[in-house]
GROMACS .gro file of C-alpha atoms in nm:
model
  370
    1MET     CA    1  -1.219  -2.666   0.182
    2THR     CA    2  -1.246  -2.764  -0.182
    3LYS     CA    3  -0.934  -2.854  -0.371
    4SER     CA    4  -1.000  -2.561  -0.606
    5PHE     CA    5  -0.907  -2.317  -0.329
    6GLN     CA    6  -0.547  -2.268  -0.223
    7SER     CA    7  -0.454  -2.135   0.117
    8LEU     CA    8  -0.201  -1.856   0.150
    9SER     CA    9   0.058  -2.103   0.283
   10ALA     CA   10   0.001  -2.334  -0.017
   11GLN     CA   11   0.043  -2.038  -0.254
   12MET     CA   12   0.367  -1.945  -0.080
   13ALA     CA   13   0.489  -2.306  -0.105
   14ASP     CA   14   0.414  -2.303  -0.481
   15THR     CA   15   0.609  -1.981  -0.526
   16LEU     CA   16   0.904  -2.109  -0.321
   17ARG     CA   17   0.909  -2.430  -0.523
   18GLU     CA   18   0.930  -2.233  -0.846
   19GLN     CA   19   1.199  -2.006  -0.708
   20LEU     CA   20   1.404  -2.301  -0.585
   21ARG     CA   21   1.379  -2.456  -0.928
   22ALA     CA   22   1.499  -2.130  -1.082
   23GLY     CA   23   1.790  -2.108  -0.840
   24THR     CA   24   1.667  -1.789  -0.676
   25TRP     CA   25   1.777  -1.894  -0.328
   26GLY     CA   26   2.094  -2.084  -0.413
   27THR     CA   27   2.151  -2.385  -0.188
   28THR     CA   28   1.971  -2.267   0.126
   29LEU     CA   29   1.655  -2.083   0.219
   30PRO     CA   30   1.647  -1.801   0.477
   31GLY     CA   31   1.475  -1.866   0.806
   32GLU     CA   32   1.102  -1.836   0.870
   33ARG     CA   33   1.122  -1.478   0.993
   34GLN     CA   34   1.304  -1.354   0.682
   35LEU     CA   35   1.075  -1.547   0.449
   36ALA     CA   36   0.766  -1.411   0.624
   37LYS     CA   37   0.897  -1.057   0.577
   38HIS     CA   38   0.991  -1.124   0.212
   39PHE     CA   39   0.644  -1.255   0.124
   40SER     CA   40   0.455  -1.011   0.352
   41VAL     CA   41   0.285  -1.294   0.541
   42SER     CA   42   0.273  -1.403   0.904
   43ARG     CA   43   0.546  -1.624   1.044
   44LYS     CA   44   0.283  -1.894   1.097
   45THR     CA   45   0.200  -1.893   0.725
   46ALA     CA   46   0.570  -1.914   0.636
   47SER     CA   47   0.615  -2.204   0.879
   48LYS     CA   48   0.327  -2.396   0.716
   49ALA     CA   49   0.471  -2.337   0.368
   50ILE     CA   50   0.813  -2.466   0.476
   51ALA     CA   51   0.648  -2.769   0.638
   52MET     CA   52   0.477  -2.852   0.307
   53LEU     CA   53   0.807  -2.843   0.119
   54ARG     CA   54   0.975  -3.047   0.391
   55ALA     CA   55   0.701  -3.311   0.371
   56GLU     CA   56   0.757  -3.335  -0.005
   57GLY     CA   57   1.130  -3.380   0.047
   58VAL     CA   58   1.208  -3.059  -0.139
   59ILE     CA   59   1.397  -2.920   0.161
   60ARG     CA   60   1.537  -3.055   0.483
   61THR     CA   61   1.569  -2.857   0.803
   62SER     CA   62   1.783  -2.874   1.111
   63ARG     CA   63   1.717  -2.704   1.443
   64GLY     CA   64   1.875  -2.361   1.453
   65LYS     CA   65   1.983  -2.371   1.089
   66SER     CA   66   1.846  -2.244   0.759
   67SER     CA   67   1.642  -2.477   0.539
   68ALA     CA   68   1.872  -2.673   0.305
   69LEU     CA   69   1.769  -2.728  -0.057
   70VAL     CA   70   1.737  -3.080  -0.199
   71THR     CA   71   1.734  -3.006  -0.572
   72GLU     CA   72   1.675  -3.360  -0.695
   73LYS     CA   73   1.339  -3.369  -0.519
   74ILE     CA   74   1.198  -3.066  -0.702
   75PRO     CA   75   0.939  -3.181  -0.961
   76PRO     CA   76   1.019  -3.089  -1.323
   77ARG     CA   77   0.863  -2.767  -1.448
   78ASN     CA   78   0.549  -2.806  -1.655
   79THR     CA   79   0.582  -2.562  -1.941
   80LYS     CA   80   0.221  -2.603  -2.050
   81ALA     CA   81  -0.012  -2.357  -1.881
   82PRO     CA   82  -0.266  -2.549  -1.670
   83ASP     CA   83  -0.637  -2.478  -1.666
   84ARG     CA   84  -0.579  -2.237  -1.384
   85VAL     CA   85  -0.757  -1.913  -1.297
   86VAL     CA   86  -0.607  -1.675  -1.041
   87LEU     CA   87  -0.803  -1.403  -0.862
   88LEU     CA   88  -0.591  -1.107  -0.748
   89LEU     CA   89  -0.716  -0.908  -0.449
   90PRO     CA   90  -0.548  -0.638  -0.235
   91ASP     CA   91  -0.722  -0.708   0.099
   92PRO     CA   92  -0.782  -1.029   0.297
   93ILE     CA   93  -1.123  -1.185   0.248
   94ASP     CA   94  -1.227  -1.112   0.606
   95GLN     CA   95  -1.201  -0.739   0.526
   96SER     CA   96  -1.427  -0.763   0.221
   97ARG     CA   97  -1.796  -0.688   0.191
   98PRO     CA   98  -2.023  -0.992   0.242
   99PHE     CA   99  -2.153  -0.960  -0.116
  100MET     CA  100  -1.802  -1.016  -0.253
  101VAL     CA  101  -1.745  -1.314  -0.023
  102TYR     CA  102  -2.070  -1.470  -0.148
  103TRP     CA  103  -2.002  -1.424  -0.520
  104LEU     CA  104  -1.648  -1.551  -0.470
  105ASN     CA  105  -1.785  -1.863  -0.304
  106ASN     CA  106  -2.025  -1.915  -0.597
  107LEU     CA  107  -1.745  -1.860  -0.848
  108THR     CA  108  -1.522  -2.110  -0.665
  109THR     CA  109  -1.795  -2.373  -0.697
  110LEU     CA  110  -1.843  -2.304  -1.069
  111MET     CA  111  -1.470  -2.339  -1.134
  112HIS     CA  112  -1.443  -2.653  -0.924
  113ASN     CA  113  -1.735  -2.818  -1.105
  114VAL     CA  114  -1.554  -2.798  -1.440
  115GLY     CA  115  -1.213  -2.897  -1.303
  116VAL     CA  116  -1.048  -2.554  -1.320
  117ASP     CA  117  -0.773  -2.489  -1.066
  118PHE     CA  118  -0.891  -2.169  -0.896
  119GLU     CA  119  -0.646  -1.978  -0.679
  120LEU     CA  120  -0.665  -1.664  -0.471
  121VAL     CA  121  -0.364  -1.432  -0.438
  122ILE     CA  122  -0.376  -1.144  -0.189
  123GLY     CA  123  -0.127  -0.862  -0.150
  124TRP     CA  124  -0.106  -0.484  -0.169
  125ARG     CA  125   0.242  -0.507  -0.323
  126TYR     CA  126   0.079  -0.598  -0.656
  127PHE     CA  127  -0.148  -0.292  -0.655
  128GLY     CA  128   0.100  -0.005  -0.626
  129ARG     CA  129   0.220   0.220  -0.906
  130ASN     CA  130   0.565   0.059  -0.905
  131ALA     CA  131   0.454  -0.304  -0.885
  132ASP     CA  132   0.581  -0.410  -1.230
  133ARG     CA  133   0.854  -0.639  -1.098
  134SER     CA  134   0.628  -0.799  -0.836
  135LEU     CA  135   0.358  -0.858  -1.097
  136GLN     CA  136   0.602  -1.016  -1.342
  137GLN     CA  137   0.734  -1.251  -1.074
  138LEU     CA  138   0.379  -1.340  -0.974
  139VAL     CA  139   0.263  -1.412  -1.329
  140ASP     CA  140   0.579  -1.617  -1.399
  141SER     CA  141   0.530  -1.830  -1.087
  142HIS     CA  142   0.153  -1.875  -1.140
  143PRO     CA  143   0.096  -1.962  -1.508
  144ALA     CA  144  -0.278  -1.914  -1.564
  145LYS     CA  145  -0.530  -1.916  -1.846
  146CYS     CA  146  -0.697  -1.610  -1.696
  147TRP     CA  147  -0.653  -1.360  -1.412
  148ILE     CA  148  -0.942  -1.191  -1.232
  149LEU     CA  149  -0.861  -0.838  -1.111
  150VAL     CA  150  -1.065  -0.718  -0.813
  151ARG     CA  151  -1.057  -0.360  -0.680
  152SER     CA  152  -0.788  -0.291  -0.935
  153PRO     CA  153  -0.634   0.054  -0.993
  154CYS     CA  154  -0.547   0.191  -1.334
  155SER     CA  155  -0.179   0.095  -1.307
  156LEU     CA  156  -0.260  -0.271  -1.244
  157GLN     CA  157  -0.512  -0.292  -1.527
  158GLN     CA  158  -0.269  -0.120  -1.764
  159TRP     CA  159   0.011  -0.365  -1.678
  160PHE     CA  160  -0.203  -0.667  -1.769
  161ALA     CA  161  -0.322  -0.498  -2.090
  162ASP     CA  162   0.028  -0.388  -2.197
  163ASN     CA  163   0.185  -0.728  -2.127
  164GLY     CA  164  -0.085  -0.929  -2.301
  165VAL     CA  165  -0.167  -1.130  -1.989
  166PRO     CA  166  -0.523  -1.266  -2.020
  167ALA     CA  167  -0.740  -1.104  -1.755
  168VAL     CA  168  -1.095  -1.003  -1.666
  169VAL     CA  169  -1.168  -0.699  -1.451
  170ALA     CA  170  -1.429  -0.766  -1.181
  171GLY     CA  171  -1.532  -0.403  -1.199
  172SER     CA  172  -1.498  -0.134  -1.465
  173PRO     CA  173  -1.171  -0.061  -1.651
  174LEU     CA  174  -1.029   0.288  -1.614
  175ASP     CA  175  -0.920   0.531  -1.886
  176ASP     CA  176  -1.045   0.315  -2.175
  177ILE     CA  177  -0.809   0.029  -2.090
  178LYS     CA  178  -0.879  -0.260  -2.326
  179LEU     CA  179  -0.964  -0.546  -2.092
  180PRO     CA  180  -1.282  -0.757  -2.060
  181SER     CA  181  -1.491  -0.664  -1.758
  182VAL     CA  182  -1.799  -0.755  -1.556
  183ASP     CA  183  -1.962  -0.496  -1.333
  184LEU     CA  184  -2.285  -0.339  -1.218
  185ASP     CA  185  -2.418  -0.064  -1.443
  186HIS     CA  186  -2.303   0.223  -1.222
  187ARG     CA  187  -2.434   0.487  -1.458
  188ALA     CA  188  -2.784   0.341  -1.453
  189ILE     CA  189  -2.779   0.295  -1.073
  190VAL     CA  190  -2.661   0.646  -0.985
  191ARG     CA  191  -2.885   0.811  -1.244
  192HIS     CA  192  -3.190   0.628  -1.108
  193ALA     CA  193  -3.100   0.717  -0.748
  194ALA     CA  194  -3.049   1.086  -0.828
  195LEU     CA  195  -3.379   1.104  -1.018
  196THR     CA  196  -3.560   0.928  -0.733
  197LEU     CA  197  -3.438   1.191  -0.486
  198LEU     CA  198  -3.501   1.483  -0.722
  199ARG     CA  199  -3.859   1.370  -0.786
  200GLU     CA  200  -3.916   1.358  -0.410
  201GLY     CA  201  -3.836   1.730  -0.407
  202HIS     CA  202  -3.473   1.726  -0.293
  203ARG     CA  203  -3.245   1.985  -0.452
  204ARG     CA  204  -2.942   1.955  -0.226
  205LEU     CA  205  -2.800   1.612  -0.290
  206ALA     CA  206  -2.467   1.454  -0.203
  207TYR     CA  207  -2.288   1.147  -0.338
  208VAL     CA  208  -2.048   0.974  -0.094
  209PHE     CA  209  -1.810   0.722  -0.247
  210GLU     CA  210  -1.466   0.576  -0.185
  211LYS     CA  211  -1.165   0.802  -0.224
  212ALA     CA  212  -0.970   0.539  -0.422
  213ARG     CA  213  -1.017   0.586  -0.795
  214PHE     CA  214  -1.208   0.294  -0.945
  215GLY     CA  215  -1.386   0.278  -1.278
  216GLY     CA  216  -1.729   0.244  -1.119
  217THR     CA  217  -1.690   0.550  -0.896
  218VAL     CA  218  -1.564   0.763  -1.185
  219ILE     CA  219  -1.868   0.662  -1.393
  220GLY     CA  220  -2.101   0.716  -1.096
  221GLU     CA  221  -1.976   1.065  -1.016
  222GLN     CA  222  -2.018   1.174  -1.379
  223ALA     CA  223  -2.371   1.031  -1.393
  224PHE     CA  224  -2.462   1.202  -1.064
  225ARG     CA  225  -2.349   1.544  -1.184
  226GLU     CA  226  -2.509   1.509  -1.528
  227THR     CA  227  -2.844   1.384  -1.394
  228ILE     CA  228  -2.880   1.670  -1.146
  229ALA     CA  229  -2.776   1.930  -1.406
  230ASP     CA  230  -3.022   1.793  -1.664
  231TYR     CA  231  -3.311   1.785  -1.416
  232ASP     CA  232  -3.252   2.119  -1.246
  233SER     CA  233  -2.948   2.321  -1.344
  234SER     CA  234  -2.981   2.534  -1.030
  235ALA     CA  235  -2.931   2.234  -0.799
  236THR     CA  236  -2.578   2.193  -0.662
  237PRO     CA  237  -2.442   1.839  -0.623
  238GLY     CA  238  -2.224   1.761  -0.324
  239ILE     CA  239  -1.936   1.520  -0.371
  240CYS     CA  240  -1.764   1.341  -0.080
  241ARG     CA  241  -1.465   1.111  -0.128
  242PRO     CA  242  -1.367   0.973   0.214
  243SER     CA  243  -1.136   0.680   0.276
  244MET     CA  244  -1.340   0.370   0.347
  245ASN     CA  245  -1.326   0.378   0.724
  246ALA     CA  246  -1.584   0.506   0.969
  247ALA     CA  247  -1.379   0.803   1.094
  248SER     CA  248  -1.316   0.938   0.744
  249ILE     CA  249  -1.679   0.893   0.640
  250ILE     CA  250  -1.803   1.075   0.952
  251ASN     CA  251  -1.557   1.360   0.898
  252GLU     CA  252  -1.685   1.407   0.543
  253LEU     CA  253  -2.049   1.387   0.651
  254ARG     CA  254  -1.986   1.644   0.925
  255ARG     CA  255  -1.805   1.873   0.682
  256ILE     CA  256  -2.073   1.877   0.416
  257HIS     CA  257  -2.364   1.877   0.660
  258ASN     CA  258  -2.223   2.188   0.830
  259SER     CA  259  -2.149   2.361   0.500
  260SER     CA  260  -2.372   2.606   0.315
  261LEU     CA  261  -2.495   2.317   0.096
  262ARG     CA  262  -2.647   2.114   0.384
  263PRO     CA  263  -2.774   1.820   0.176
  264THR     CA  264  -3.116   1.679   0.251
  265ALA     CA  265  -3.045   1.353   0.065
  266TYR     CA  266  -2.742   1.129   0.024
  267MET     CA  267  -2.645   0.855  -0.218
  268MET     CA  268  -2.404   0.628  -0.027
  269GLY     CA  269  -2.146   0.443  -0.238
  270ASN     CA  270  -2.173   0.109  -0.057
  271SER     CA  271  -2.347  -0.069   0.228
  272PHE     CA  272  -2.071  -0.004   0.485
  273SER     CA  273  -2.080   0.372   0.430
  274TYR     CA  274  -2.461   0.359   0.447
  275VAL     CA  275  -2.448   0.203   0.796
  276THR     CA  276  -2.198   0.466   0.911
  277ALA     CA  277  -2.416   0.749   0.776
  278LEU     CA  278  -2.736   0.613   0.930
  279SER     CA  279  -2.577   0.577   1.274
  280TRP     CA  280  -2.405   0.917   1.259
  281PHE     CA  281  -2.723   1.102   1.159
  282ASN     CA  282  -2.903   0.926   1.441
  283SER     CA  283  -2.633   1.049   1.683
  284GLN     CA  284  -2.704   1.403   1.557
  285GLN     CA  285  -3.077   1.356   1.627
  286LEU     CA  286  -3.155   1.367   1.256
  287LEU     CA  287  -3.431   1.135   1.144
  288VAL     CA  288  -3.419   0.911   0.837
  289PRO     CA  289  -3.617   0.976   0.625
  290GLY     CA  290  -3.786   1.268   0.806
  291ASP     CA  291  -3.480   1.495   0.801
  292ILE     CA  292  -3.238   1.309   0.576
  293SER     CA  293  -3.304   1.066   0.290
  294LEU     CA  294  -3.052   0.789   0.222
  295ILE     CA  295  -3.000   0.542  -0.064
  296SER     CA  296  -2.738   0.266  -0.071
  297HIS     CA  297  -2.567   0.197  -0.403
  298ASP     CA  298  -2.525  -0.169  -0.304
  299GLU     CA  299  -2.698  -0.455  -0.129
  300ASP     CA  300  -2.563  -0.672   0.152
  301PRO     CA  301  -2.736  -0.937   0.365
  302PHE     CA  302  -2.743  -0.720   0.680
  303LEU     CA  303  -2.919  -0.420   0.521
  304PRO     CA  304  -3.276  -0.557   0.549
  305PHE     CA  305  -3.223  -0.579   0.926
  306LEU     CA  306  -3.177  -0.203   0.960
  307HIS     CA  307  -3.459   0.034   1.053
  308PRO     CA  308  -3.582   0.204   0.849
  309THR     CA  309  -3.522  -0.050   0.572
  310PRO     CA  310  -3.271   0.103   0.329
  311ALA     CA  311  -3.353   0.196  -0.028
  312ARG     CA  312  -3.087   0.007  -0.224
  313TYR     CA  313  -2.988  -0.170  -0.545
  314ALA     CA  314  -2.973  -0.549  -0.521
  315ILE     CA  315  -2.827  -0.824  -0.735
  316GLY     CA  316  -2.791  -1.188  -0.636
  317SER     CA  317  -2.434  -1.299  -0.575
  318ALA     CA  318  -2.495  -1.606  -0.793
  319LYS     CA  319  -2.596  -1.384  -1.086
  320PHE     CA  320  -2.276  -1.182  -1.061
  321ALA     CA  321  -2.064  -1.498  -1.023
  322ASN     CA  322  -2.228  -1.655  -1.331
  323ALA     CA  323  -2.160  -1.346  -1.542
  324LEU     CA  324  -1.798  -1.336  -1.427
  325TYR     CA  325  -1.758  -1.710  -1.488
  326LYS     CA  326  -1.883  -1.677  -1.847
  327ALA     CA  327  -1.643  -1.389  -1.911
  328VAL     CA  328  -1.352  -1.590  -1.771
  329ARG     CA  329  -1.441  -1.888  -1.989
  330ARG     CA  330  -1.437  -1.665  -2.298
  331VAL     CA  331  -1.089  -1.544  -2.211
  332MET     CA  332  -0.970  -1.900  -2.137
  333ASP     CA  333  -1.094  -2.010  -2.479
  334HIS     CA  334  -0.962  -1.715  -2.681
  335GLY     CA  335  -0.667  -1.578  -2.480
  336SER     CA  336  -0.568  -1.213  -2.439
  337GLY     CA  337  -0.678  -0.935  -2.672
  338LEU     CA  338  -1.051  -0.954  -2.600
  339ASP     CA  339  -1.233  -0.634  -2.505
  340PHE     CA  340  -1.595  -0.658  -2.391
  341LYS     CA  341  -1.807  -0.519  -2.109
  342GLU     CA  342  -2.080  -0.709  -1.927
  343LEU     CA  343  -2.298  -0.460  -1.736
  344ILE     CA  344  -2.560  -0.587  -1.493
  345ILE     CA  345  -2.855  -0.371  -1.389
  346PRO     CA  346  -2.968  -0.460  -1.035
  347ASP     CA  347  -3.319  -0.438  -0.893
  348TYR     CA  348  -3.420  -0.127  -0.699
  349ILE     CA  349  -3.546  -0.211  -0.349
  350LYS     CA  350  -3.758   0.086  -0.247
  351GLY     CA  351  -3.718   0.045   0.128
  352ALA     CA  352  -3.827   0.318   0.369
  353SER     CA  353  -3.525   0.549   0.387
  354VAL     CA  354  -3.638   0.799   0.122
  355GLY     CA  355  -3.893   1.073   0.175
  356PRO     CA  356  -3.952   1.439   0.089
  357PRO     CA  357  -3.714   1.706   0.222
  358PRO     CA  358  -3.789   1.851   0.567
  359SER     CA  359  -4.014   2.153   0.600
  360ALA     CA  360  -3.868   2.502   0.619
  361SER     CA  361  -3.939   2.523   0.992
  362ARG     CA  362  -3.774   2.187   1.056
  363GLU     CA  363  -3.472   2.292   0.849
  364ALA     CA  364  -3.444   2.612   1.053
  365GLU     CA  365  -3.444   2.405   1.372
  366ILE     CA  366  -3.173   2.174   1.232
  367PHE     CA  367  -2.967   2.476   1.127
  368ARG     CA  368  -2.985   2.625   1.478
  369ARG     CA  369  -2.845   2.301   1.623
  370ARG     CA  370  -2.537   2.294   1.395
   0.00000   0.00000   0.00000
């Protein structure tokens, strides 16, 4: 583990140290169980954080008693903001797509190579609509030259913009929020995918993307509707917004497939939903691409191992990490108030999952099996 990465227990120890300095806990800390609940971490993580502070002499512990504060051992507060960058993420890394794990690893290396202290903070409590207090406490306890916001809702982006906290959105800002951002060009991707399917002869298309409202999905849905309307105004787009779990995706696929629309082609919002769709259509004895055509909005390392090989849009994780790194450096140099967008157009990998729509006789057979 490089020194530029901080474990969750180390982050908790940092926060506790700051809070002890500020007098938040008085003369004693609560026990491990209460601290774990307070910080929304496991008891094991809380135990490691307390052990770190005990090793430093900041606290002393006795069996069966709360941790006692030793104030004279707390290092003096450094009022100068360090060269620190903090990435804020709602979900644990092991629940993220491989592509994100790879670009995060590349970004960590870039930061480490120039001596920037790079931290990762995880927690849903910072992403809710009423997270103002939690965010203020977090920013106060983690002074940083720049924050990176990943999978960030409108409320979170707006808080950073309103409070003048320097930040870069790894994604697309919502509702014209004035923050720098780095993202894929969702409009270009979805427009190209829709045109690819339309030119194959499909007129009943569906776009399946995550229910949560992110800037990229808002842009993608608009591009999908506009592209279909411009190409053939009689074609009806199908829109599915499931939660990002297999059961929700399958429910939406079943609903729209059994509707009067009955799409013959689907644009899947990410690689996970693509895998779910491919396996569900196979369970329904529907062939890809003979009966159904599929395109994945994103690339991930496991997609080339599927059969048929998915049509998809690919960008190297190093390329995305480099673009994000350059944006972060600009913010570190100039502070808050910047507003720029870095859009990356990925390569289209044709694959073998797109073909013409099924014949009328084949469609009639599929309809009879519904």
